[in-house]
JSON list of C-alpha atoms in Angstrom, two decimals:
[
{"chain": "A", "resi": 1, "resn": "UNK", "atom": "CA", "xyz": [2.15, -9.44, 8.75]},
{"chain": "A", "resi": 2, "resn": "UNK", "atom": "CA", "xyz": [-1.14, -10.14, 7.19]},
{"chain": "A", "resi": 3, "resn": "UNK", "atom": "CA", "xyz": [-1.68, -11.85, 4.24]},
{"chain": "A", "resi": 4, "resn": "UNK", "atom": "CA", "xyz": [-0.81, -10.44, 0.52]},
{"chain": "A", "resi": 5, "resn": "UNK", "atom": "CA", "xyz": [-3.52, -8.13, -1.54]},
{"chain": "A", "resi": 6, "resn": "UNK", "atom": "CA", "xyz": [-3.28, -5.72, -3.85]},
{"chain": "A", "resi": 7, "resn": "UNK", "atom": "CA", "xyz": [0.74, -4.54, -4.92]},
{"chain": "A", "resi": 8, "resn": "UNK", "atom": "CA", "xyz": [2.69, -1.99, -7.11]},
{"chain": "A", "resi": 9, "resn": "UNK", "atom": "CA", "xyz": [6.26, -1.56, -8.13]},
{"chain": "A", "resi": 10, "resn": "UNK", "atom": "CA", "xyz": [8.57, 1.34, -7.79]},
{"chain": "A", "resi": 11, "resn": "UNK", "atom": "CA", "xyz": [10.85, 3.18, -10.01]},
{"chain": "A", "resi": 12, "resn": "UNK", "atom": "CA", "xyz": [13.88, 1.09, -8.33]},
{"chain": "A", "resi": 13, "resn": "UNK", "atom": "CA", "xyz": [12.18, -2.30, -9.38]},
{"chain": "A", "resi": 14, "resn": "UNK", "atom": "CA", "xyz": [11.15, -2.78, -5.46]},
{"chain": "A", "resi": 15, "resn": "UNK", "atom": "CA", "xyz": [7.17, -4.17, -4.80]},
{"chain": "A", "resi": 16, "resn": "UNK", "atom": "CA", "xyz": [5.40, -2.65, -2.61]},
{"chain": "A", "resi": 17, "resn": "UNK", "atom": "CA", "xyz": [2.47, -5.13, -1.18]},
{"chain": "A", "resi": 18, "resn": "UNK", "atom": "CA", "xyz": [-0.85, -4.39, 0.49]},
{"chain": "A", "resi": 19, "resn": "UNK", "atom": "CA", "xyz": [-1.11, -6.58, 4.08]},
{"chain": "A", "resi": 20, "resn": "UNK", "atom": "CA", "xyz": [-4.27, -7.55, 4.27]},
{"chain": "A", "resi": 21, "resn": "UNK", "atom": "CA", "xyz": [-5.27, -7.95, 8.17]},
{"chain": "A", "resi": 22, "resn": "UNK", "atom": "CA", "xyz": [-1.88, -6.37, 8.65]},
{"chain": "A", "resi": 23, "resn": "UNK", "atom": "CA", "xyz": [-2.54, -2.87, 8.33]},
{"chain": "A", "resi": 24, "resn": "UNK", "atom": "CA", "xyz": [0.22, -1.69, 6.76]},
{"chain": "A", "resi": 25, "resn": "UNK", "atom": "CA", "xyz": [2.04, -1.58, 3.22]},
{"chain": "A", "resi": 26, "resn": "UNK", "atom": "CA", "xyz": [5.54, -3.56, 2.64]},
{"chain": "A", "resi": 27, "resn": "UNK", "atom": "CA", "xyz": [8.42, -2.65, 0.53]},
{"chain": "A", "resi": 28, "resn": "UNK", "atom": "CA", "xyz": [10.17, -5.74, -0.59]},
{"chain": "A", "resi": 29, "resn": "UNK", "atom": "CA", "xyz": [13.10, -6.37, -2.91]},
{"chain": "A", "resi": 30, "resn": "UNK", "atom": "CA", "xyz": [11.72, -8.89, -5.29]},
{"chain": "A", "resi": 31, "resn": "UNK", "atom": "CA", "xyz": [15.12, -10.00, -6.06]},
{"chain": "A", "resi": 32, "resn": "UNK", "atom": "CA", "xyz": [16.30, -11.55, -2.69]},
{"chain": "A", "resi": 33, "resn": "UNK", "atom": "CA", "xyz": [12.31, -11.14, -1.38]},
{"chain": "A", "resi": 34, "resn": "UNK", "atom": "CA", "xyz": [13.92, -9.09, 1.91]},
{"chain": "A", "resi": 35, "resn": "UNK", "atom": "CA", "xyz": [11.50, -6.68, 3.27]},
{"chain": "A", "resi": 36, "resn": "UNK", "atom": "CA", "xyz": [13.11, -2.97, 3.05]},
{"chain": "A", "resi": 37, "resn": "UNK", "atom": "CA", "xyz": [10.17, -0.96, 5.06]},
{"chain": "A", "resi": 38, "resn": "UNK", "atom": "CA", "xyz": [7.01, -0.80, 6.30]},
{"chain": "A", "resi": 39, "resn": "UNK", "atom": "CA", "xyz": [4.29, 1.92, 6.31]},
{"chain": "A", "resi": 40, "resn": "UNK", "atom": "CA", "xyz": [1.79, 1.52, 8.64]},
{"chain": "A", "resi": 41, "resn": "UNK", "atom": "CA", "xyz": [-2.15, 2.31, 8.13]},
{"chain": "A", "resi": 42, "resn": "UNK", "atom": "CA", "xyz": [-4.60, 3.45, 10.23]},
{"chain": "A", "resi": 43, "resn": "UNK", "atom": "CA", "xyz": [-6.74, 0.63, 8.78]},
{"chain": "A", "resi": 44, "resn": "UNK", "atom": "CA", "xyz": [-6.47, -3.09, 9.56]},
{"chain": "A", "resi": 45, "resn": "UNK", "atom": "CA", "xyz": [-7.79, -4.63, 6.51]},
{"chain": "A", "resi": 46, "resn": "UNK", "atom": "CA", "xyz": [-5.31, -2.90, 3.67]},
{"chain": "A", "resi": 47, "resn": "UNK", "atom": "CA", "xyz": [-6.82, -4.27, 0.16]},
{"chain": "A", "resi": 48, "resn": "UNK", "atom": "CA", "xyz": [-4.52, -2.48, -2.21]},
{"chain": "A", "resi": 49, "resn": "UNK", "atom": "CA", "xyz": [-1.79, 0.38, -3.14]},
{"chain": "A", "resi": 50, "resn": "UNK", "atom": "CA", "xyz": [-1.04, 2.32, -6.38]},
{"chain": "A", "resi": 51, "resn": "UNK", "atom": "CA", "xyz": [1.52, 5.18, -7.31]},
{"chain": "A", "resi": 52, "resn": "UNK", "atom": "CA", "xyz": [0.17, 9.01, -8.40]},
{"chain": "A", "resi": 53, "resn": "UNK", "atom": "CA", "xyz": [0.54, 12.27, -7.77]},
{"chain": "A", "resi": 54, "resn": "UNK", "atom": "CA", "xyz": [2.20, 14.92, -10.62]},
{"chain": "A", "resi": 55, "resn": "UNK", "atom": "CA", "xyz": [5.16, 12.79, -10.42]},
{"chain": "A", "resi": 56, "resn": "UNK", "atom": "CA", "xyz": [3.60, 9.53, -8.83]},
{"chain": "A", "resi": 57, "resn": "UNK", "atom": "CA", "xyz": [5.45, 10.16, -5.75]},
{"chain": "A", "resi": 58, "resn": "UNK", "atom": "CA", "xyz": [2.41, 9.57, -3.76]},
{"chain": "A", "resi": 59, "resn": "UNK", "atom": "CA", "xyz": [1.10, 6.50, -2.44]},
{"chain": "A", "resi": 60, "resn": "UNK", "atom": "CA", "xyz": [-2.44, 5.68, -2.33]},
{"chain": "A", "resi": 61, "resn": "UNK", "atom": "CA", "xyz": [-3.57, 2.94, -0.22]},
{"chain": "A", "resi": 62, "resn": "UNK", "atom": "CA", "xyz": [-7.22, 1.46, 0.07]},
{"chain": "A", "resi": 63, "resn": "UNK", "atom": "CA", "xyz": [-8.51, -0.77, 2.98]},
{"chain": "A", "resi": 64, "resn": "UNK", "atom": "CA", "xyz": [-11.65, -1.96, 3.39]},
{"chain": "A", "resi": 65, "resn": "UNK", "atom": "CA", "xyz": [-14.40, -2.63, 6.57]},
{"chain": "A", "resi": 66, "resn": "UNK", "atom": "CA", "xyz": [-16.81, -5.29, 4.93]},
{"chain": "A", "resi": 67, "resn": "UNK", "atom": "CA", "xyz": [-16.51, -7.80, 7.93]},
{"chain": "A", "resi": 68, "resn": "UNK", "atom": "CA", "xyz": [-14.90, -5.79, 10.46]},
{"chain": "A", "resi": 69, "resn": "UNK", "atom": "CA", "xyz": [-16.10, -6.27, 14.07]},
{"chain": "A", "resi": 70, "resn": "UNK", "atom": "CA", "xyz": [-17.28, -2.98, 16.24]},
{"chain": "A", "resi": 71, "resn": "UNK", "atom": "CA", "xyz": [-14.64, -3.88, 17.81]},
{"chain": "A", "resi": 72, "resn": "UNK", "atom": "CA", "xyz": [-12.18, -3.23, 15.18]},
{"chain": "A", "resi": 73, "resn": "UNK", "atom": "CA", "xyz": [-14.16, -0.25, 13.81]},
{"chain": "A", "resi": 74, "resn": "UNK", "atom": "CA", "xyz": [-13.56, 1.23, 16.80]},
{"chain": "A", "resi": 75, "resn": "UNK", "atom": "CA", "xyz": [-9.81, 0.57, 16.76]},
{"chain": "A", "resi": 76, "resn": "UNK", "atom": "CA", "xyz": [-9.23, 1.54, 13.24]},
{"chain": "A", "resi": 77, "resn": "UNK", "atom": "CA", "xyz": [-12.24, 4.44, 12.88]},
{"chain": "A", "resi": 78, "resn": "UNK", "atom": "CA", "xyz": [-10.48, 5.10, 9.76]},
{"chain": "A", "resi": 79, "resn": "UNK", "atom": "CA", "xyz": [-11.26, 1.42, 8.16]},
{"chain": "A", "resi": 80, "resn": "UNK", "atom": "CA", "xyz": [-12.72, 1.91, 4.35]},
{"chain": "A", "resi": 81, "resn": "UNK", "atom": "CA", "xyz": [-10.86, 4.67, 3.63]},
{"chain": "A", "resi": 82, "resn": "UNK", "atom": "CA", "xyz": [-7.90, 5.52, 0.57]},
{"chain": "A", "resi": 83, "resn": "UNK", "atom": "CA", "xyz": [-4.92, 6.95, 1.97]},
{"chain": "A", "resi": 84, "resn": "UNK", "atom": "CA", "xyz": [-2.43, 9.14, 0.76]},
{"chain": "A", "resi": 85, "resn": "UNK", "atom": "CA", "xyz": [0.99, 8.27, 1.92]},
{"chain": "A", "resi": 86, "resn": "UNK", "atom": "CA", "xyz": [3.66, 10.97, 0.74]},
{"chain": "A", "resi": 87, "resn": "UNK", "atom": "CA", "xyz": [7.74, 11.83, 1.82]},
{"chain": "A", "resi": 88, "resn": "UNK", "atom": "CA", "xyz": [8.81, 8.07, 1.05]},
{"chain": "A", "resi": 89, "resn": "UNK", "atom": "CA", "xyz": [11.70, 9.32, -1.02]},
{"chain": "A", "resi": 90, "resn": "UNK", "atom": "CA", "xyz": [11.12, 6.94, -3.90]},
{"chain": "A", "resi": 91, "resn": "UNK", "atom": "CA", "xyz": [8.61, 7.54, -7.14]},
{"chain": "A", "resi": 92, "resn": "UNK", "atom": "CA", "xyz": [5.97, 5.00, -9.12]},
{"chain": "A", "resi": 93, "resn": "UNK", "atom": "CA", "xyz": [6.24, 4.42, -13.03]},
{"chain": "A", "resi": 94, "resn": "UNK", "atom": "CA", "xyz": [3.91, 5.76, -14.86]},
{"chain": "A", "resi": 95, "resn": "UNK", "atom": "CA", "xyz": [0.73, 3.57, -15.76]},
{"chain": "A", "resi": 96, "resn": "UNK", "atom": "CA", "xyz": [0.89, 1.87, -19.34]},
{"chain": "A", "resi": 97, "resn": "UNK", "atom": "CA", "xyz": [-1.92, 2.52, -21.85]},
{"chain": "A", "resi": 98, "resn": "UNK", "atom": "CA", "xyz": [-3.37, -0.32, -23.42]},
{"chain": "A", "resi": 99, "resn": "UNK", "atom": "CA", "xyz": [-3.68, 0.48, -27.40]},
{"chain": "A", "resi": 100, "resn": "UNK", "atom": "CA", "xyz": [-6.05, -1.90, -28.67]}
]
């Protein structure tokens, strides 16, 4: 599974939680803590996910490579990279502005 990082929450309530060393991004239901889906990324070391898009109905994922073996770098080519994850039938809230 990884271990947690970086995490958002959906318009249904439901965190969604970067796996870092996991490679992948994990709905959960915060209310019974069951995991509802996972979304896999091409990177192992997933830091952190956010909602945007016109209607934040895209998910953007970071993962890092600071660390990573050649090993892994040539496994997951795509390591360091933000990724845009879209079609997961469920929307982000809209950030909140800090007034002062």
């Amino acid at each position: 599974m990884g271990f947690p990082d970086g995490m958002c929450i959906d318009e249904e309530g439901m965190l969604w939680v970067a796996c870092f060393a996991g490679g992948k991004v994990v709905r959960f239901d915060p209310n019974s803590g069951k995991s509802l889906r996972e979304v896999p990324i091409p990177g192992l070391r997933t830091t952190s996910c956010c909602w945007g898009g016109p209607n934040y109905d895209e998910l953007y994922v970071t993962c890092g490579c600071t660390g990573a073996t050649e090993e892994e770098l040539e496994k997951y080519p795509q390591s360091g990279s933000v990724f845009k994850v879209t079609g997961l039938g469920v929307k982000g809230l809209p950030p909140t502005v800090y007034d002062g």
